[in-house]
XYZ file of C-alpha atoms in Angstrom:
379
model
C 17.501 -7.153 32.903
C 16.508 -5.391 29.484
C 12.670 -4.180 29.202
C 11.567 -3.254 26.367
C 8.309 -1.303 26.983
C 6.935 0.091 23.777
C 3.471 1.959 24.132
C 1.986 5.154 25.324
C 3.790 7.735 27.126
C 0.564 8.254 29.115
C -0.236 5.513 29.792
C 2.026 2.630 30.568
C 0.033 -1.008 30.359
C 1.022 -3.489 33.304
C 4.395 -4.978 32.763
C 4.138 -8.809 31.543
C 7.484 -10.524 31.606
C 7.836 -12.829 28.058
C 10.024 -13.431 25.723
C 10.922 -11.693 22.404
C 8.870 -14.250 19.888
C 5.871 -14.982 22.096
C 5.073 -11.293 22.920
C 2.529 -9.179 24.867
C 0.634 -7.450 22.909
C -1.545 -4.315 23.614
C -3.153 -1.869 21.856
C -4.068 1.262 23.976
C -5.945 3.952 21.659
C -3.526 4.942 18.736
C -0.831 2.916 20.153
C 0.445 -0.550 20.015
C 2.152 -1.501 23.543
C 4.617 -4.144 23.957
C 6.762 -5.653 26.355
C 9.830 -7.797 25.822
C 12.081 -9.205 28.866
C 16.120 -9.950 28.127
C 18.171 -11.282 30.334
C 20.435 -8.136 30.976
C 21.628 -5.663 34.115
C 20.063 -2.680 32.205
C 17.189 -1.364 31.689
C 15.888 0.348 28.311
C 12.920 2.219 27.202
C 11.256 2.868 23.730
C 7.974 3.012 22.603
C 6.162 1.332 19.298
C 4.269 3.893 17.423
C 0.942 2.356 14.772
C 1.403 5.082 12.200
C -1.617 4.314 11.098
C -3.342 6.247 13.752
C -0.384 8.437 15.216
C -1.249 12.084 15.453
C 1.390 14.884 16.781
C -0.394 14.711 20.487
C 0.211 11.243 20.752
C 4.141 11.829 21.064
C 6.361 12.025 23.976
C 6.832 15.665 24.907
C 10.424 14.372 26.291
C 12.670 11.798 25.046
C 15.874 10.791 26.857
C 18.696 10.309 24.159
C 19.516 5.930 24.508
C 15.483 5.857 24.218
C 14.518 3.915 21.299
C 10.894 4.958 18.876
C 10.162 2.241 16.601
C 6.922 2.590 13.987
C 5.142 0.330 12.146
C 3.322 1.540 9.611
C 1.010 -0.228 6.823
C -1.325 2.980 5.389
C -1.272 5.505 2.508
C 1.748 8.026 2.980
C -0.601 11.256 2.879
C -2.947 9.887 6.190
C -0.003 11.192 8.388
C 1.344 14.314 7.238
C 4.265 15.434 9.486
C 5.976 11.664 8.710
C 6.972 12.858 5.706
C 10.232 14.538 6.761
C 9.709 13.512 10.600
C 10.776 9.802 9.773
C 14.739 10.113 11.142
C 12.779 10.725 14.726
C 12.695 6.629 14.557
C 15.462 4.358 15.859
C 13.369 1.345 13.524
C 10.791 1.277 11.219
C 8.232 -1.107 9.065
C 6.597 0.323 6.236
C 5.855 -0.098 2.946
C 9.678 1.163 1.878
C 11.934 -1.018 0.830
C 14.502 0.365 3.007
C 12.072 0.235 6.251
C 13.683 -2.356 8.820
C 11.008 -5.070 8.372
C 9.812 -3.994 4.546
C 5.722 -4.456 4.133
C 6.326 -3.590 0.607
C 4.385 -7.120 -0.663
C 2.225 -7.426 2.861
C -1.032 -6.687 0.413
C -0.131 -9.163 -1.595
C -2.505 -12.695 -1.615
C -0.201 -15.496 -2.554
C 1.990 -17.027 -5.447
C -0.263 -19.838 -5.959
C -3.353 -17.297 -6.554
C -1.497 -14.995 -8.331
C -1.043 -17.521 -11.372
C -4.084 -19.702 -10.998
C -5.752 -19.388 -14.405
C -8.983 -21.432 -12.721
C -9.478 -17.894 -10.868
C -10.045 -15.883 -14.171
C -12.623 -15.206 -16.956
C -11.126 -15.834 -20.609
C -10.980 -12.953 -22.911
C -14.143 -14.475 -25.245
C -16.605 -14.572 -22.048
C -15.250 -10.926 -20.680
C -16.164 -9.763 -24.137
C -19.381 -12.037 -23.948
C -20.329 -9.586 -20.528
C -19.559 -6.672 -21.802
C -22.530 -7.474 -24.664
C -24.822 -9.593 -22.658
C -24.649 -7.476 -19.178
C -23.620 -3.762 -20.638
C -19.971 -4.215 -18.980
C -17.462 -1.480 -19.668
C -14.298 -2.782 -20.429
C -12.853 -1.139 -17.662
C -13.605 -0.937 -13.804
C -13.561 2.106 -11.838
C -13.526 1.109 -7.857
C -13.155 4.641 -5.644
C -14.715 6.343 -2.264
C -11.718 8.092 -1.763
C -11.892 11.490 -4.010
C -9.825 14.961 -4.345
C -6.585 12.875 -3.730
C -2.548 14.824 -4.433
C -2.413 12.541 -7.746
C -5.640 14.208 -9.325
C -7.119 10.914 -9.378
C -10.527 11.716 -10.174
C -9.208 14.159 -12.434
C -7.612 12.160 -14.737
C -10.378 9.534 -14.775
C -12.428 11.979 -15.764
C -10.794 13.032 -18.577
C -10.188 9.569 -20.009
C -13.945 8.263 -19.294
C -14.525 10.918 -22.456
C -12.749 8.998 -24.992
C -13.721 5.537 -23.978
C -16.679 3.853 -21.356
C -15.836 3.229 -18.082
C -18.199 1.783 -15.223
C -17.850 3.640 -11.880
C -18.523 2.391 -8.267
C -17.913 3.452 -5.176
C -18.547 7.857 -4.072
C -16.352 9.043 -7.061
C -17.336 9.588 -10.311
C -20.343 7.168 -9.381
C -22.176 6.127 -12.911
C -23.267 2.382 -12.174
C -24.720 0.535 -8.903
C -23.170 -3.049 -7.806
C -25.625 -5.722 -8.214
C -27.523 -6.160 -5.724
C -25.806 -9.524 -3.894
C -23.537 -6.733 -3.424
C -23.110 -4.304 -0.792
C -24.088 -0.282 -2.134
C -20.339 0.525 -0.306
C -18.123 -0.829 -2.948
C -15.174 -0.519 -0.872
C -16.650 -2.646 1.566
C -18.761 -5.619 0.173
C -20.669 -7.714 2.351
C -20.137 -10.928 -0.194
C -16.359 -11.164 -1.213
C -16.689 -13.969 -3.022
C -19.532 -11.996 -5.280
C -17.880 -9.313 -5.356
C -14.277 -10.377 -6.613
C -16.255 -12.716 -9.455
C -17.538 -9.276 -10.536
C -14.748 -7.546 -10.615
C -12.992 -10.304 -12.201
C -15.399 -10.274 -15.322
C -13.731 -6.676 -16.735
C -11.236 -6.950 -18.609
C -9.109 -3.684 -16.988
C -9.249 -2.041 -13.507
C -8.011 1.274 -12.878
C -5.080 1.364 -10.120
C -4.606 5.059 -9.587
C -2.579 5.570 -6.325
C -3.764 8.620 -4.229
C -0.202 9.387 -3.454
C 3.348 8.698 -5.417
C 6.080 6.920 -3.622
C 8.585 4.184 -3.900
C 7.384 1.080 -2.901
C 4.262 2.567 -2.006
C 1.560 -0.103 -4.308
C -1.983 -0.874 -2.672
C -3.418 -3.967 -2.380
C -5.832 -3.481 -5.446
C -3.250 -3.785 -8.188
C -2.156 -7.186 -6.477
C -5.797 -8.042 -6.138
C -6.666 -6.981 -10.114
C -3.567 -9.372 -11.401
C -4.771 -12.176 -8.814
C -8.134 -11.711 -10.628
C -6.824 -11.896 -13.693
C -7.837 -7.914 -14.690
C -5.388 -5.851 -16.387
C -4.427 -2.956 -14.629
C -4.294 0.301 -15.557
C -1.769 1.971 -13.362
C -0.454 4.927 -11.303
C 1.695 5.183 -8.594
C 4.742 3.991 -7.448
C 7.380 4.887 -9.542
C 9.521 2.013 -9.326
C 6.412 0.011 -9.846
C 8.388 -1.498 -12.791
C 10.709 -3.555 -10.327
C 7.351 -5.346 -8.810
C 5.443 -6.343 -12.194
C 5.555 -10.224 -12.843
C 6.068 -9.248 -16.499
C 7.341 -6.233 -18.159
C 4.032 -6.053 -19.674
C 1.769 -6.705 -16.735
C 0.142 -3.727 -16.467
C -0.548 -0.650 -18.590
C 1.344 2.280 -17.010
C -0.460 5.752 -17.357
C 2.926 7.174 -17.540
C 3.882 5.429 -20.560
C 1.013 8.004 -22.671
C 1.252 11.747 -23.900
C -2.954 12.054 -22.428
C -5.697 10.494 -21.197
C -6.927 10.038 -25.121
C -3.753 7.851 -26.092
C -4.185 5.692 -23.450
C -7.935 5.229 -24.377
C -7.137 4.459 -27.713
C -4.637 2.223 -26.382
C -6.965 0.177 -24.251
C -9.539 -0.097 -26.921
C -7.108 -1.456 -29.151
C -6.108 -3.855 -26.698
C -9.387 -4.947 -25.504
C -10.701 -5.957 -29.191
C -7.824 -8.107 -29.883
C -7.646 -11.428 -27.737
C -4.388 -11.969 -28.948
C -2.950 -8.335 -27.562
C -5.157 -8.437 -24.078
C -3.841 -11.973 -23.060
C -0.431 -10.599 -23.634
C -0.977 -8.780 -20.601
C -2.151 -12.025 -18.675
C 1.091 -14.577 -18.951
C 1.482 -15.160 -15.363
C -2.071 -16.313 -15.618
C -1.663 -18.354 -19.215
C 1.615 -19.748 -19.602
C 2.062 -22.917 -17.936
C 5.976 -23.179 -17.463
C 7.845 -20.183 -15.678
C 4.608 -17.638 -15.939
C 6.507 -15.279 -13.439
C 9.991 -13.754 -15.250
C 10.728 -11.612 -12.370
C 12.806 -13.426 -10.810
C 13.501 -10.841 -7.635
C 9.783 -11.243 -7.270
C 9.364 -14.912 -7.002
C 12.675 -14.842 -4.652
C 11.344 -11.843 -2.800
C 7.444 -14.165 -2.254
C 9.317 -17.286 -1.363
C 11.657 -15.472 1.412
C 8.552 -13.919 2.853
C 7.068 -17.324 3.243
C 4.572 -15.847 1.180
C 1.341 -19.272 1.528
C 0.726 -18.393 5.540
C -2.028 -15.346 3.621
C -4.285 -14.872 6.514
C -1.985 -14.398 9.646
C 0.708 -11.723 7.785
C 0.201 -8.827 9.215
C 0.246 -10.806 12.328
C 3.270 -12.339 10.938
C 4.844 -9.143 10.293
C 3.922 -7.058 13.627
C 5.530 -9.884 15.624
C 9.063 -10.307 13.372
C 9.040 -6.064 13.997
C 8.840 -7.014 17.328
C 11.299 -9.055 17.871
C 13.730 -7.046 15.554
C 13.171 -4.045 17.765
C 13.857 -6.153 20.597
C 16.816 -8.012 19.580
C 18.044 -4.538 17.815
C 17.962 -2.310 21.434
C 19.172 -5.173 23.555
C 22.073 -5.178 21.178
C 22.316 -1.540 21.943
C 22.351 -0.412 18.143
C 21.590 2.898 17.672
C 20.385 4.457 14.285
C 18.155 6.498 12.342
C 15.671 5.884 10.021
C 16.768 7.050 6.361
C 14.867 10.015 4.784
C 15.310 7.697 1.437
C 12.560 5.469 3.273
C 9.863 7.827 2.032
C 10.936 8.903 -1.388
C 7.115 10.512 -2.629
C 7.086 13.043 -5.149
C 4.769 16.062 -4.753
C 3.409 17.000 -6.594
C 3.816 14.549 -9.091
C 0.991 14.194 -12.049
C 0.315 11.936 -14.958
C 1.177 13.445 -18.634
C -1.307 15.224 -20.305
C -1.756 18.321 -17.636
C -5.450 17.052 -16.825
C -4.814 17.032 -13.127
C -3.573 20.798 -13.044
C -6.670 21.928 -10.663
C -5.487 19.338 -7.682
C -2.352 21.244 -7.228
C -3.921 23.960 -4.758
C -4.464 20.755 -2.499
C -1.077 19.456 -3.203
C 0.507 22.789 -1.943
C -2.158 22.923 0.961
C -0.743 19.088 2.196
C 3.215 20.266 1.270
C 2.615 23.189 3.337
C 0.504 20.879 6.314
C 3.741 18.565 6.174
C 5.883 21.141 7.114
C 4.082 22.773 9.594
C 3.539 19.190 11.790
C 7.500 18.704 11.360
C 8.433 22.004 12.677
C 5.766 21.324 15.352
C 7.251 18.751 15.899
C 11.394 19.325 16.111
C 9.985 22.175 18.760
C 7.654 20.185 21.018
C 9.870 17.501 21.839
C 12.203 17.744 24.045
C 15.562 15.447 24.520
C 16.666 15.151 28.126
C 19.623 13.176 29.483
């Protein structure tokens, strides 16, 4: 018999026989637990690791060498430092990559039908209607999270001097929500209220606090579901996951924060240049022309929204399973977490965050040494 126990090294959960597809499971602390039962004369070992909240004390201090790690892992790149260049520890992985195993790439996502649902979008002559009749900004600034590796704040900074931008949230705070809306932007009480607001600017800032491959929160998907250009940052294939070429309006793409201000102005007084930006949302008849994206939506079964992650925590499952009682061995690629650091937008605004950058770079190394010395393989 094959088990499968994934979970904490220090503390092992009761054993409950099922099979891969209908599995256990158990979160204990920082870790997810599982248990899988094959029909095998052997018995195997791995753990499961939620790199969400995986910190360097929560590994095995031994590991014997056909032991399998697995990690799932949904978050921002820079909340665990030493998996960075730590990632070949893992036999299989999930994570935003591409290359992971189980790829959560689109898990932020909402759905196809959302994404080009005009019904769920303002047109461009009542957006410009708010911005007279309830002092709007044309753009939407949404951040708690400050003093991020990109320079975020930085940069917004900079361009919030050549054209008006309305600020929630702890950074660079200059407006309140209304007040159906909760003070912790981030965290709104009313979602419904709160995504009709956001959907009545006409762009939304989408400035990544980290850039990686593959690595695009679940506010740019949310800003084209809602019909509100983005204004992006991040991912620097993010190219490969636009519905349009001209989706979005890439930050990269300008010489400093003043182009790209005159850009957006320019953009947002003409109804016939800002619903250029919009086509998934306005053109009836094949609104999507990436057609690796609509392939990519319809393979991931993309209309069961609510239960993904659920979704995608039990197909990792099973993979690791079916993977270990198959007796593959393997490592995770370092390709899986291609970030750049530092890596800033033109313009040489964000200059002052690079003492942090070089603070993280040098925190990253120091957890992978830690690491390569505190665990120890045994036979």
């Amino acid at each position: 018999m094959l088990l499968l126990l994934l979970g904490s090294p220090r503390h092992f959960c009761s054993i409950v026989p099922v099979i891969c597809g209908a599995m256990g499971r158990y979160r204990n602390n920082k870790l997810l637990i599982v248990a899988a039962v094959f029909v095998l004369a052997l018995w195997i070992y791995g753990y499961l690791f939620d790199g969400a909240k995986i910190t360097l004390n929560d590994l095995p201090k031994t590991r014997k060498y056909d032991e399998y790690w697995a990690l799932y892992y949904d978050s921002s790149p820079n909340d665990v430092p030493f998996l960075l260049q730590s990632i070949h520890l893992f036999n299989f992985t999930s994570s935003f990559s591409r290359y992971s195993d189980i790829p959560l790439t689109l898990q932020p996502f909402t759905s196809l039908e959302e994404l080009i649902n005009y019904k769920l979008m303002y047109t461009y002559g009542q957006k410009s209607a708010f911005q007279k009749n309830i002092k709007l900004a044309p753009i939407l600034y949404l951040q708690s999270h400050c003093n991020t590796l990109t320079g975020r704040e930085l940069y917004v900074q900079q361009l919030g001097r050549h054209i008006a931008i309305d600020s929630y949230g702890a950074c660079l705070k200059n407006k309140s929500l209304p007040g159906n809306i909760a003070d912790d932007a981030t965290n709104p009480r009313d979602i419904r209220n709160f995504y009709d607001f956001v959907s009545k600017y006409k762009f939304m800032i989408v400035y990544e606090d980290v850039v990686c491959e593959d690595y695009i929160s679940s506010k740019f998907w949310k800003s084209l579901t809602l019909g509100v250009v983005p204004i992006y940052f991040g991912a620097t294939n993010i190219r490969n996951y636009l519905p349009n070429p001209g989706s979005a309006i890439l930050v990269e793409d300008f010489a400093k924060p003043a182009d790209l201000a005159q850009f957006i102005q320019k953009v947002s007084n003409s109804e016939e240049s800002y619903t250029s930006f919009l086509l998934h949302k306005t053109v009836d008849f094949y609104p999507i022309t990436n057609q690796p994206l609509v392939d990519y939506l319809f393979r991931q079964d993309i209309q069961y929204v609510e239960n993904r992650k659920a979704r995608t925590i039990a197909e990792f499952e099973c993979y690791v399973c079916a993977q270990s009682s198959a007796g593959l061995q393997k490592q995770s690629a370092e390709r899986e977490f291609t970030c750049k650091l530092p890596h800033f937008p033109p313009g040489n605004v964000t200059h002052k965050a690079m003492p942090r950058v070089q603070s993280f770079i040098e925190q990253v190394r120091a957890e992978a040494a830690e690491v390569e010395k505190m665990i120890e393989f045994i036979g």
